Structures are given as C-alpha cells and as structure tokens.
Amino acid sequence: MGAAAAYFLTRLGVKPLLLERATLGSGGTGRSLAILRMHYSNEITVRIAHESHRIIAAFLEEVGAPSGFVRTGYLLLAGPGQENALRRNVALGRRVGVKTESLSPADAAKIAPPGFSFDGVAAVAYEPESGYADSSAVLNGFASAARAAGAKVQLGTNVTAIRVADGRVVGVDTDRGRLESGAVIVVAGPWTPDLLAPLGIKVPLSVVRHQVVRLHRPLDRLPSHPTVGDVPGGLSFRPDSGDVTLVGVREDPAERDTFKQSVDTDVAEDALTLLAKRHSAFADAGWDGGWCGLFDITPDWHPIIDRVPEIEGLVLGVGFSGHGFKLSPAVGRALAELAVHGRASTIEMQPLRFARFEEGDLLRSAYGGTVFA
Ligand SMILES: Cc1cc2nc3c(=O)[nH]c(=O)nc-3n(C[C@H](O)[C@H](O)[C@H](O)COP(=O)(O)OP(=O)(O)OC[C@H]3O[C@@H](n4cnc5c(N)ncnc54)[C@H](O)[C@@H]3O)c2cc1C
C-alpha cells in the first residue's frame, strides 16, 4: 500500500518519502498468495478490485514493470444456502463491469479440469479474467516507478511516533532522526495501532496467522487448474509455475512479532485431504513446505481508507483483512488523493470510512466474517 501510494503521489505532482523499517515486502505483501478476483459482497470492494485488476493486468504499460499476472480463471464455490447471495454478488459484479457469471455445479464442471468434484457445492461464480500476480513484482514495480518520478524510498527506518501540533500532522520521529511533513499516510499493516494509540486513536484491529501450503501435484493427471475460492472448504488455492499448487488456509490468533513462520503438519495434511476431495490427483500430491503471514483484520473484514478525522493531514490505510493485495493499486491512488486533495475522487471511499465502526454501519459479507468478504 505504501509503494502504491508513493507511486500515485508522484502522479499528483508530489515527491513523497516512503519509510520502511525493514525491507520492501517484509510484511504481508511479500507473503501474499496474490490471488486476484473481483467477486465481493459490497459495491465498493468490487469497484476497487475491478479497477486494480485493470491496472495489474496492464502494469507494464501503466507503471512500466511486469506484474507477473497470470489469467487462470477464478471459481468461487459456495455452499448450500449461499446460492442467492452468490447470484446477487455476480449481478453486482456485472453492474460494475466485471466479466462473471453464476453457474450450477454441473455447468461449472464443463469448464473445470476433467475429474474436478463440486461435492458440497451449491453454486459457482466464474470469472474468466481473474487469476494471480506476483506481489513482489507489483510492490517493486510501484516503488521503482515512484523513485524514477522523484520519490525517495528509505529502508531500515523505523517510525517511532507521528508528531502532531495544534491538531495537525507536522512530521514523524524515526530511529534515524526527526522528519518534517504536513501529511503522513500510515500503512503499517498489523503495526498501525502502535503508531495511532499515542495520539488517542484506537484502531479496531485483530491479527491472525494464515498458512500457505506448497504442493507438487502430478502434472500428468492435473496439468493445470483455475484459481479457486472454496467457501465450504474454507480455503483458496491457485497454480504456480510448473507442478506447484499453493493453498491458503486457516486463520489463528497470533503474536505479531513472534508468530510461527512455518506451516503446521496437521494443517498441511488437512489441506491435502480437502484438495483430494476436489480432485483425486491431489491425493498423490507431495507437500513441500510453505510459509505463514499475518492478516490485519477489522470487525467487518474490510479495510479502513480514510483521513483521520481528528488530525489534519493524517491518512490511514489499514485492516486489509487478508485480501488487500488485489485492491492495492486503486487503494494506493485513493490514499494519495486523500493526502493531497482531502478526498478520494477516482473511487469515493466513503463506505470504508473510519467512523463506520462507531456508527454501526459495517459492511456485510455474503459468506460471513471471512476472507471471502
Ligand atoms: C499468507 C498471506 C496470503 C495472502 N493472500 C492474498 C491473496 O491471495 N490475495 C490478496 O488480495 N491478498 C492476500 N493477502 C493479503 C495481502 O497480502 C495484504 O492485505 C497486503 O499485502 C497488505 O499490504 P500492506 O501494505 O497494508 O501491509 P504490509 O505488506 O504488511 O506492509 C506494511 C509494512 O509496514 C512496515 N512497518 C510497520 N511498522 C512500521 C514502522 N513503525 N515504521 C516503518 N515501517 C513499518 C512493515 O515492515 C511492512 O513492510 C495475503 C496475506 C497473507 C499474509
């Protein structure tokens, strides 16, 4: 989010400074499965995902770097009782301009790989244009283009405090000294509350650990497969290069700075069992490690993208709840617009305002409080 915001700030004529305490990608972005889909339950997220998909698919022309985008097609599998909600989401997507259709499991079987099972699935949403990208490529693409346009990227710099005087931002303190600025965009992922709490601002955020299981599937039996969001199974999976399939699974409470980085054996076994129900080739897949990362979750599983009302010049982008990569280009632009013009004009972000939690005006999800938001 920081790199995207820096890039779009340069497009608005500003030469920003991006501060990162470690290296680019050391947070959630470097661990992302980077699945791109546009199926969402709220118009605001559909619009952000649709516009971001356009930018990532045309990254080379728009930003000047490859994004690693691979169009695999996306199948969202919904369980019994979720059929109407899925159809509503598909209709919403189509209104916004997303190429998508709702299918019966029997019709979905015609476009899925031979032998794919829709057991326990009541309805399917299909997006032929969706797939996945390379989160590091997108992050570094934004950062390089921002640098080329005059932004500075300073690594190894920990922001220790946001400085405020007379109700407005005047800069930040870092472990490498004090910096002056009339505008600060805070996009520190799970660590954001630490920077805002001293200012009396409480961000409703919880943190969970998500696991990515890496498998090798028998290529002769399953040469390729679409990207799949399996709501009844509670996981998502996508192909990677060669015979690799990556599975994103589980959300467990975690300590931000000491969470276990490797995949749990029982979770890998469960993931293999669930996938083998979808296609028998996965019964003979080999588990080859994986990694874990953190989700920064808000109460409605949607981000906060807003100016902090009490403090002039302070902008917040946090709480991406495990699905922020696919939103990052349009969110980065909105954050830049908020910082420079005081409002997001390309896509109005009012539904994602900070005050919605206090107002009780939370976004809803067709699939309950999950990453499928
Ligand atoms: C395992 C996993 C799988 C995922 N899969 C998907 C997916 O398939 N599709 C999708 O759309 N999304 C996915 N996501 C979510 C997505 O990756 C995140 O929502 C997104 O990358 C968040 O970006 P960010 O810039 O907000 O946070 P981050 O990438 O965490 O960046 C925050 C940065 O702030 C830095 N920082 C923190 N505190 C300070 C400080 N005080 N001073 C200086 N720097 C600081 C950190 O070092 C970090 O680099 C996944 C996430 C994980 C963890």
Short mmCIF file of C-alpha atoms and ligand atoms in Angstrom, two decimals:
data_model
loop_
_atom_site.label_atom_id
_atom_site.label_comp_id
_atom_site.label_asym_id
_atom_site.label_seq_id
_atom_site.Cartn_x
_atom_site.Cartn_y
_atom_site.Cartn_z
CA MET A 1 0.00 0.00 0.00
CA GLY A 2 2.89 2.31 0.80
CA ALA A 3 4.61 1.72 -2.54
CA ALA A 4 1.34 2.13 -4.47
CA ALA A 5 0.53 5.33 -2.57
CA ALA A 6 4.05 6.67 -3.23
CA TYR A 7 3.66 5.97 -6.94
CA PHE A 8 0.28 7.70 -7.18
CA LEU A 9 1.56 10.65 -5.12
CA THR A 10 4.18 11.24 -7.81
CA ARG A 11 1.39 11.19 -10.38
CA LEU A 12 -0.24 14.01 -8.43
CA GLY A 13 2.96 16.05 -8.57
CA VAL A 14 4.22 15.23 -5.06
CA LYS A 15 7.67 13.79 -4.30
CA PRO A 16 6.99 11.62 -1.25
CA LEU A 17 9.27 9.79 1.16
CA LEU A 18 8.41 6.12 1.76
CA LEU A 19 9.72 4.90 5.11
CA GLU A 20 10.07 1.15 5.70
CA ARG A 21 11.58 -0.22 8.87
CA ALA A 22 12.95 -3.39 7.25
CA THR A 23 12.84 -4.16 3.51
CA LEU A 24 10.08 -3.79 0.95
CA GLY A 25 7.85 -6.85 1.20
CA SER A 26 8.88 -7.81 4.71
CA GLY A 27 5.24 -7.54 5.85
CA GLY A 28 2.15 -9.29 4.47
CA THR A 29 2.75 -8.27 0.85
CA GLY A 30 5.88 -10.41 0.50
CA ARG A 31 3.94 -13.46 1.74
CA SER A 32 0.76 -12.92 -0.25
CA LEU A 33 -0.82 -15.62 -2.40
CA ALA A 34 -1.62 -12.64 -4.63
CA ILE A 35 -4.91 -14.04 -5.89
CA LEU A 36 -6.87 -11.55 -7.98
CA ARG A 37 -10.65 -11.94 -8.02
CA MET A 38 -13.44 -9.41 -8.22
CA HIS A 39 -16.21 -11.38 -6.51
CA TYR A 40 -17.20 -9.35 -3.44
CA SER A 41 -20.38 -8.64 -1.49
CA ASN A 42 -20.14 -4.83 -1.48
CA GLU A 43 -20.04 -2.44 -4.43
CA ILE A 44 -17.07 -0.52 -3.05
CA THR A 45 -14.82 -3.59 -2.94
CA VAL A 46 -16.00 -4.80 -6.35
CA ARG A 47 -15.14 -1.40 -7.83
CA ILE A 48 -11.72 -1.29 -6.15
CA ALA A 49 -10.93 -4.89 -7.19
CA HIS A 50 -12.12 -4.30 -10.77
CA GLU A 51 -10.02 -1.14 -11.24
CA SER A 52 -7.00 -2.72 -9.53
CA HIS A 53 -7.29 -5.79 -11.76
CA ARG A 54 -7.22 -3.50 -14.79
CA ILE A 55 -4.05 -1.79 -13.55
CA ILE A 56 -2.26 -5.05 -12.62
CA ALA A 57 -3.18 -6.69 -15.94
CA ALA A 58 -1.77 -3.64 -17.81
CA PHE A 59 1.07 -2.99 -15.34
CA LEU A 60 3.82 -2.90 -17.95
CA GLU A 61 2.06 -0.20 -19.97
CA GLU A 62 0.70 1.72 -16.95
CA VAL A 63 3.55 1.51 -14.44
CA GLY A 64 6.45 0.29 -16.59
CA ALA A 65 7.18 -3.04 -14.86
CA PRO A 66 5.92 -6.62 -15.13
CA SER A 67 3.30 -7.69 -12.56
CA GLY A 68 3.56 -11.44 -13.12
CA PHE A 69 -0.17 -11.53 -13.81
CA VAL A 70 -1.42 -14.97 -14.89
CA ARG A 71 -5.02 -15.27 -16.07
CA THR A 72 -6.12 -18.68 -14.77
CA GLY A 73 -9.84 -18.00 -14.40
CA TYR A 74 -11.39 -17.98 -10.92
CA LEU A 75 -14.09 -20.21 -9.47
CA LEU A 76 -15.83 -19.15 -6.25
CA LEU A 77 -17.52 -22.21 -4.77
CA ALA A 78 -20.45 -21.50 -2.43
CA GLY A 79 -22.21 -23.95 -0.15
CA PRO A 80 -25.89 -24.80 0.39
CA GLY A 81 -27.88 -21.74 1.49
CA GLN A 82 -25.44 -19.34 -0.18
CA GLU A 83 -26.80 -19.64 -3.74
CA ASN A 84 -28.86 -16.43 -3.71
CA ALA A 85 -26.07 -14.44 -2.11
CA LEU A 86 -23.65 -15.68 -4.77
CA ARG A 87 -26.07 -14.71 -7.56
CA ARG A 88 -26.51 -11.26 -6.01
CA ASN A 89 -22.73 -10.81 -5.92
CA VAL A 90 -22.43 -11.91 -9.55
CA ALA A 91 -25.17 -9.44 -10.57
CA LEU A 92 -23.36 -6.71 -8.61
CA GLY A 93 -20.08 -7.55 -10.35
CA ARG A 94 -21.72 -7.41 -13.78
CA ARG A 95 -23.24 -3.99 -12.99
CA VAL A 96 -19.76 -2.71 -12.18
CA GLY A 97 -18.33 -4.21 -15.39
CA VAL A 98 -16.77 -7.47 -14.17
CA LYS A 99 -16.92 -10.38 -16.61
CA THR A 100 -18.58 -13.00 -14.44
CA GLU A 101 -21.41 -15.49 -14.41
CA SER A 102 -23.11 -17.75 -11.93
CA LEU A 103 -23.09 -21.43 -12.80
CA SER A 104 -24.64 -24.59 -11.46
CA PRO A 105 -22.04 -27.13 -10.32
CA ALA A 106 -22.97 -29.21 -13.41
CA ASP A 107 -22.21 -26.29 -15.74
CA ALA A 108 -19.05 -25.39 -13.82
CA ALA A 109 -17.84 -28.98 -14.35
CA LYS A 110 -17.71 -28.22 -18.09
CA ILE A 111 -15.07 -25.53 -17.62
CA ALA A 112 -13.17 -27.10 -14.69
CA PRO A 113 -10.39 -29.67 -15.29
CA PRO A 114 -11.74 -33.18 -16.00
CA GLY A 115 -12.36 -35.03 -12.73
CA PHE A 116 -12.86 -31.87 -10.62
CA SER A 117 -15.52 -32.52 -7.97
CA PHE A 118 -18.11 -29.99 -6.87
CA ASP A 119 -19.23 -32.12 -3.95
CA GLY A 120 -20.86 -29.95 -1.25
CA VAL A 121 -21.03 -27.01 -3.65
CA ALA A 122 -24.43 -25.43 -4.35
CA ALA A 123 -23.44 -22.63 -6.72
CA VAL A 124 -20.36 -21.36 -8.54
CA ALA A 125 -19.28 -17.89 -9.63
CA TYR A 126 -16.91 -17.86 -12.58
CA GLU A 127 -14.55 -15.02 -13.54
CA PRO A 128 -12.60 -15.87 -16.71
CA GLU A 129 -10.32 -12.80 -16.40
CA SER A 130 -9.11 -13.40 -12.84
CA GLY A 131 -6.04 -15.27 -11.64
CA TYR A 132 -2.98 -14.26 -9.68
CA ALA A 133 0.03 -11.95 -9.89
CA ASP A 134 3.45 -11.64 -8.28
CA SER A 135 3.11 -9.45 -5.19
CA SER A 136 6.84 -8.68 -5.02
CA ALA A 137 6.87 -7.65 -8.68
CA VAL A 138 3.92 -5.31 -8.19
CA LEU A 139 5.39 -3.85 -4.99
CA ASN A 140 8.82 -3.29 -6.52
CA GLY A 141 7.27 -2.05 -9.76
CA PHE A 142 5.38 0.67 -7.89
CA ALA A 143 8.45 1.53 -5.79
CA SER A 144 10.80 1.75 -8.82
CA ALA A 145 8.35 3.87 -10.82
CA ALA A 146 7.85 6.14 -7.80
CA ARG A 147 11.64 6.52 -7.38
CA ALA A 148 12.06 7.29 -11.07
CA ALA A 149 9.46 10.07 -10.68
CA GLY A 150 11.25 11.66 -7.72
CA ALA A 151 10.04 9.73 -4.67
CA LYS A 152 12.57 8.59 -2.06
CA VAL A 153 12.39 5.11 -0.55
CA GLN A 154 14.25 4.82 2.74
CA LEU A 155 14.63 1.28 4.07
CA GLY A 156 15.73 0.26 7.55
CA THR A 157 13.95 3.24 9.11
CA ASN A 158 11.52 2.59 11.93
CA VAL A 159 8.88 5.25 12.50
CA THR A 160 8.60 5.58 16.27
CA ALA A 161 5.99 8.36 16.53
CA ILE A 162 3.71 10.58 14.49
CA ARG A 163 4.15 14.19 15.53
CA VAL A 164 1.09 16.40 15.84
CA ALA A 165 0.84 20.09 16.77
CA ASP A 166 -2.36 22.13 17.05
CA GLY A 167 -4.47 19.33 15.62
CA ARG A 168 -2.37 18.74 12.54
CA VAL A 169 0.46 16.47 11.49
CA VAL A 170 3.90 18.08 11.47
CA GLY A 171 6.09 15.03 10.84
CA VAL A 172 7.39 11.78 12.26
CA ASP A 173 10.11 10.62 14.59
CA THR A 174 12.22 7.70 13.41
CA ASP A 175 15.10 5.72 14.82
CA ARG A 176 17.24 7.69 12.38
CA GLY A 177 16.02 11.13 13.28
CA ARG A 178 13.11 13.55 13.03
CA LEU A 179 11.38 14.37 9.73
CA GLU A 180 9.03 17.26 8.92
CA SER A 181 5.92 16.76 6.81
CA GLY A 182 2.46 18.28 6.52
CA ALA A 183 0.92 14.95 5.52
CA VAL A 184 1.51 11.39 6.70
CA ILE A 185 -0.10 8.24 5.29
CA VAL A 186 0.02 5.37 7.80
CA VAL A 187 0.07 1.97 6.08
CA ALA A 188 1.94 -0.11 8.65
CA GLY A 189 -0.29 -3.21 8.48
CA PRO A 190 -0.65 -5.02 11.82
CA TRP A 191 1.67 -2.47 13.50
CA THR A 192 -0.55 0.53 12.68
CA PRO A 193 -2.29 0.68 16.11
CA ASP A 194 1.10 1.25 17.80
CA LEU A 195 1.53 4.48 15.87
CA LEU A 196 -2.00 5.75 16.43
CA ALA A 197 -2.61 4.77 20.07
CA PRO A 198 -0.29 7.51 21.45
CA LEU A 199 -2.48 10.04 19.58
CA GLY A 200 -5.57 8.70 21.35
CA ILE A 201 -6.83 6.90 18.23
CA LYS A 202 -7.94 3.34 18.67
CA VAL A 203 -7.95 1.22 15.53
CA PRO A 204 -10.22 -1.84 15.80
CA LEU A 205 -7.75 -4.43 14.54
CA SER A 206 -7.00 -8.04 15.35
CA VAL A 207 -4.16 -10.12 13.96
CA VAL A 208 -4.25 -13.73 12.78
CA ARG A 209 -1.74 -16.11 11.25
CA HIS A 210 -2.59 -17.52 7.82
CA GLN A 211 -0.78 -20.52 6.32
CA VAL A 212 0.28 -21.10 2.72
CA VAL A 213 0.85 -24.79 1.92
CA ARG A 214 3.03 -25.57 -1.09
CA LEU A 215 2.26 -28.77 -3.01
CA HIS A 216 3.60 -30.59 -6.05
CA ARG A 217 0.75 -32.19 -7.98
CA PRO A 218 1.11 -35.00 -10.55
CA LEU A 219 1.26 -33.00 -13.76
CA ASP A 220 0.16 -35.88 -15.94
CA ARG A 221 -3.15 -36.10 -14.06
CA LEU A 222 -3.72 -32.40 -13.41
CA PRO A 223 -1.58 -30.26 -15.73
CA SER A 224 -3.32 -27.03 -14.73
CA HIS A 225 -6.26 -25.77 -12.76
CA PRO A 226 -8.05 -22.48 -12.20
CA THR A 227 -7.67 -20.37 -9.09
CA VAL A 228 -10.36 -21.49 -6.64
CA GLY A 229 -12.01 -19.88 -3.63
CA ASP A 230 -13.60 -22.80 -1.80
CA VAL A 231 -16.01 -21.32 0.74
CA PRO A 232 -17.34 -24.66 2.10
CA GLY A 233 -13.77 -25.98 2.34
CA GLY A 234 -12.54 -22.73 3.95
CA LEU A 235 -9.52 -22.37 1.68
CA SER A 236 -8.25 -20.88 -1.56
CA PHE A 237 -5.82 -22.45 -3.99
CA ARG A 238 -4.06 -21.47 -7.16
CA PRO A 239 -1.50 -22.92 -9.51
CA ASP A 240 2.05 -21.58 -9.56
CA SER A 241 4.82 -22.32 -12.04
CA GLY A 242 5.39 -25.96 -13.08
CA ASP A 243 3.63 -28.51 -10.91
CA VAL A 244 3.20 -26.26 -7.88
CA THR A 245 -0.16 -25.55 -6.27
CA LEU A 246 -0.36 -23.06 -3.38
CA VAL A 247 -3.11 -23.35 -0.80
CA GLY A 248 -4.09 -20.55 1.59
CA VAL A 249 -5.73 -21.89 4.71
CA ARG A 250 -6.60 -21.16 8.36
CA GLU A 251 -6.73 -18.06 10.46
CA ASP A 252 -5.41 -18.50 14.01
CA PRO A 253 -4.77 -15.84 16.66
CA ALA A 254 -1.10 -14.84 16.58
CA GLU A 255 1.51 -12.67 18.23
CA ARG A 256 2.63 -10.09 15.66
CA ASP A 257 6.36 -10.28 16.25
CA THR A 258 6.85 -13.89 17.30
CA PHE A 259 4.38 -15.92 15.24
CA LYS A 260 5.42 -19.31 13.88
CA GLN A 261 6.69 -18.85 10.32
CA SER A 262 6.38 -22.42 9.07
CA VAL A 263 3.33 -24.48 8.13
CA ASP A 264 1.82 -26.84 10.74
CA THR A 265 1.98 -30.52 9.72
CA ASP A 266 -1.67 -31.16 10.64
CA VAL A 267 -2.79 -28.12 8.62
CA ALA A 268 -0.87 -29.34 5.57
CA GLU A 269 -2.45 -32.79 5.98
CA ASP A 270 -5.95 -31.28 6.27
CA ALA A 271 -5.34 -29.12 3.19
CA LEU A 272 -4.24 -32.16 1.19
CA THR A 273 -7.31 -34.12 2.32
CA LEU A 274 -9.65 -31.27 1.37
CA LEU A 275 -7.99 -30.81 -2.03
CA ALA A 276 -8.10 -34.55 -2.72
CA LYS A 277 -11.89 -34.27 -2.40
CA ARG A 278 -11.85 -31.68 -5.18
CA HIS A 279 -9.54 -33.67 -7.45
CA SER A 280 -8.11 -37.14 -6.93
CA ALA A 281 -4.70 -36.06 -8.32
CA PHE A 282 -4.16 -34.11 -5.09
CA ALA A 283 -4.28 -37.42 -3.15
CA ASP A 284 -0.85 -38.10 -4.69
CA ALA A 285 0.49 -34.56 -4.34
CA GLY A 286 3.65 -34.01 -2.31
CA TRP A 287 3.82 -31.44 0.48
CA ASP A 288 6.80 -29.13 0.07
CA GLY A 289 6.69 -26.70 2.96
CA GLY A 290 5.19 -23.26 2.61
CA TRP A 291 5.09 -20.18 4.80
CA CYS A 292 2.87 -18.12 7.10
CA GLY A 293 1.89 -14.48 7.27
CA LEU A 294 -0.35 -12.12 9.20
CA PHE A 295 -3.80 -10.75 8.37
CA ASP A 296 -4.73 -7.40 9.96
CA ILE A 297 -8.47 -7.82 10.43
CA THR A 298 -11.19 -5.25 11.11
CA PRO A 299 -14.56 -6.23 12.61
CA ASP A 300 -16.21 -6.40 9.14
CA TRP A 301 -13.20 -7.82 7.26
CA HIS A 302 -12.88 -4.67 5.15
CA PRO A 303 -10.15 -2.03 5.28
CA ILE A 304 -10.24 1.50 6.65
CA ILE A 305 -9.29 4.02 3.96
CA ASP A 306 -9.82 7.50 5.30
CA ARG A 307 -8.42 10.68 6.72
CA VAL A 308 -8.18 10.50 10.49
CA PRO A 309 -10.99 12.95 11.33
CA GLU A 310 -9.38 14.48 14.44
CA ILE A 311 -5.95 15.17 12.91
CA GLU A 312 -5.44 17.28 9.80
CA GLY A 313 -3.00 15.73 7.32
CA LEU A 314 -3.17 12.18 8.72
CA VAL A 315 -4.40 9.46 6.33
CA LEU A 316 -4.95 5.82 7.18
CA GLY A 317 -4.96 2.64 5.07
CA VAL A 318 -5.20 -0.42 7.26
CA GLY A 319 -7.16 -3.60 8.01
CA PHE A 320 -6.90 -5.30 4.63
CA SER A 321 -8.11 -8.48 6.31
CA GLY A 322 -6.20 -10.97 4.17
CA HIS A 323 -7.42 -9.75 0.78
CA GLY A 324 -5.64 -6.45 0.23
CA PHE A 325 -3.12 -7.27 -2.48
CA LYS A 326 -5.75 -7.34 -5.21
CA LEU A 327 -7.01 -3.94 -4.03
CA SER A 328 -3.65 -2.21 -3.73
CA PRO A 329 -3.44 -0.15 -6.96
CA ALA A 330 -6.81 1.59 -6.53
CA VAL A 331 -6.26 1.90 -2.77
CA GLY A 332 -2.81 3.44 -3.31
CA ARG A 333 -4.37 6.01 -5.63
CA ALA A 334 -7.15 6.75 -3.13
CA LEU A 335 -4.63 7.24 -0.30
CA ALA A 336 -2.64 9.66 -2.47
CA GLU A 337 -5.79 11.59 -3.36
CA LEU A 338 -6.84 11.75 0.29
CA ALA A 339 -3.44 13.13 1.29
CA VAL A 340 -3.24 15.72 -1.50
CA HIS A 341 -6.87 16.71 -2.15
CA GLY A 342 -8.56 15.68 1.11
CA ARG A 343 -10.87 13.26 -0.67
CA ALA A 344 -10.62 10.20 -2.89
CA SER A 345 -12.08 11.31 -6.19
CA THR A 346 -11.40 8.45 -8.65
CA ILE A 347 -13.29 5.99 -6.42
CA GLU A 348 -15.10 7.54 -3.46
CA MET A 349 -14.05 5.61 -0.31
CA GLN A 350 -16.86 6.75 2.00
CA PRO A 351 -18.13 3.17 2.70
CA LEU A 352 -14.64 2.38 4.06
CA ARG A 353 -14.56 5.37 6.42
CA PHE A 354 -13.09 5.04 9.89
CA ALA A 355 -16.29 6.11 11.65
CA ARG A 356 -18.36 3.19 10.31
CA PHE A 357 -17.48 1.03 13.32
CA GLU A 358 -18.68 3.64 15.82
CA GLU A 359 -21.75 4.31 13.68
CA GLY A 360 -22.57 0.60 13.46
CA ASP A 361 -22.64 0.89 9.65
CA LEU A 362 -20.44 -2.12 8.93
CA LEU A 363 -20.05 -3.71 5.51
CA ARG A 364 -21.74 -7.08 5.13
CA SER A 365 -20.44 -10.26 3.52
CA ALA A 366 -22.46 -12.93 1.76
CA TYR A 367 -20.17 -15.56 3.28
CA GLY A 368 -19.99 -14.37 6.90
CA GLY A 369 -16.93 -12.85 8.52
CA THR A 370 -14.21 -14.43 6.42
CA VAL A 371 -11.51 -13.52 3.94
CA PHE A 372 -14.10 -14.11 1.18
CA ALA A 373 -15.70 -10.79 2.28
C1 LIG B 1 -0.21 -15.51 3.71
C2 LIG B 1 -1.00 -14.41 3.05
C3 LIG B 1 -1.71 -14.66 1.90
C4 LIG B 1 -2.45 -13.64 1.28
N1 LIG B 1 -3.10 -13.88 0.11
C5 LIG B 1 -3.73 -12.87 -0.53
C6 LIG B 1 -4.34 -13.08 -1.80
O1 LIG B 1 -4.31 -14.18 -2.33
N2 LIG B 1 -4.91 -12.02 -2.42
C7 LIG B 1 -4.96 -10.78 -1.84
O2 LIG B 1 -5.53 -9.86 -2.45
N3 LIG B 1 -4.40 -10.54 -0.63
C8 LIG B 1 -3.80 -11.56 0.03
N4 LIG B 1 -3.22 -11.35 1.24
C9 LIG B 1 -3.36 -10.03 1.87
C10 LIG B 1 -2.42 -9.01 1.30
O3 LIG B 1 -1.17 -9.59 1.04
C11 LIG B 1 -2.32 -7.85 2.30
O4 LIG B 1 -3.62 -7.36 2.59
C12 LIG B 1 -1.48 -6.71 1.74
O5 LIG B 1 -0.27 -7.18 1.20
C13 LIG B 1 -1.23 -5.71 2.85
O6 LIG B 1 -0.37 -4.71 2.37
P1 LIG B 1 0.07 -3.54 3.35
O7 LIG B 1 0.95 -2.65 2.57
O8 LIG B 1 -1.14 -2.98 4.01
O9 LIG B 1 0.86 -4.26 4.53
P2 LIG B 1 2.33 -4.90 4.61
O10 LIG B 1 2.73 -5.59 3.36
O11 LIG B 1 2.36 -5.70 5.89
O12 LIG B 1 3.27 -3.64 4.75
C14 LIG B 1 3.36 -2.91 5.93
C15 LIG B 1 4.83 -2.51 6.05
O13 LIG B 1 4.96 -1.56 7.09
C16 LIG B 1 6.20 -1.75 7.69
N5 LIG B 1 6.14 -1.12 9.02
C17 LIG B 1 5.37 -1.49 10.06
N6 LIG B 1 5.57 -0.67 11.10
C18 LIG B 1 6.46 0.24 10.71
C19 LIG B 1 7.08 1.37 11.34
N7 LIG B 1 6.78 1.72 12.59
N8 LIG B 1 7.99 2.10 10.64
C20 LIG B 1 8.31 1.76 9.35
N9 LIG B 1 7.76 0.70 8.71
C21 LIG B 1 6.85 -0.03 9.37
C22 LIG B 1 6.36 -3.26 7.74
O14 LIG B 1 7.71 -3.63 7.87
C23 LIG B 1 5.74 -3.67 6.41
O15 LIG B 1 6.70 -3.88 5.40
C24 LIG B 1 -2.48 -12.35 1.87
C25 LIG B 1 -1.75 -12.09 3.03
C26 LIG B 1 -1.01 -13.12 3.61
C27 LIG B 1 -0.23 -12.80 4.86
#
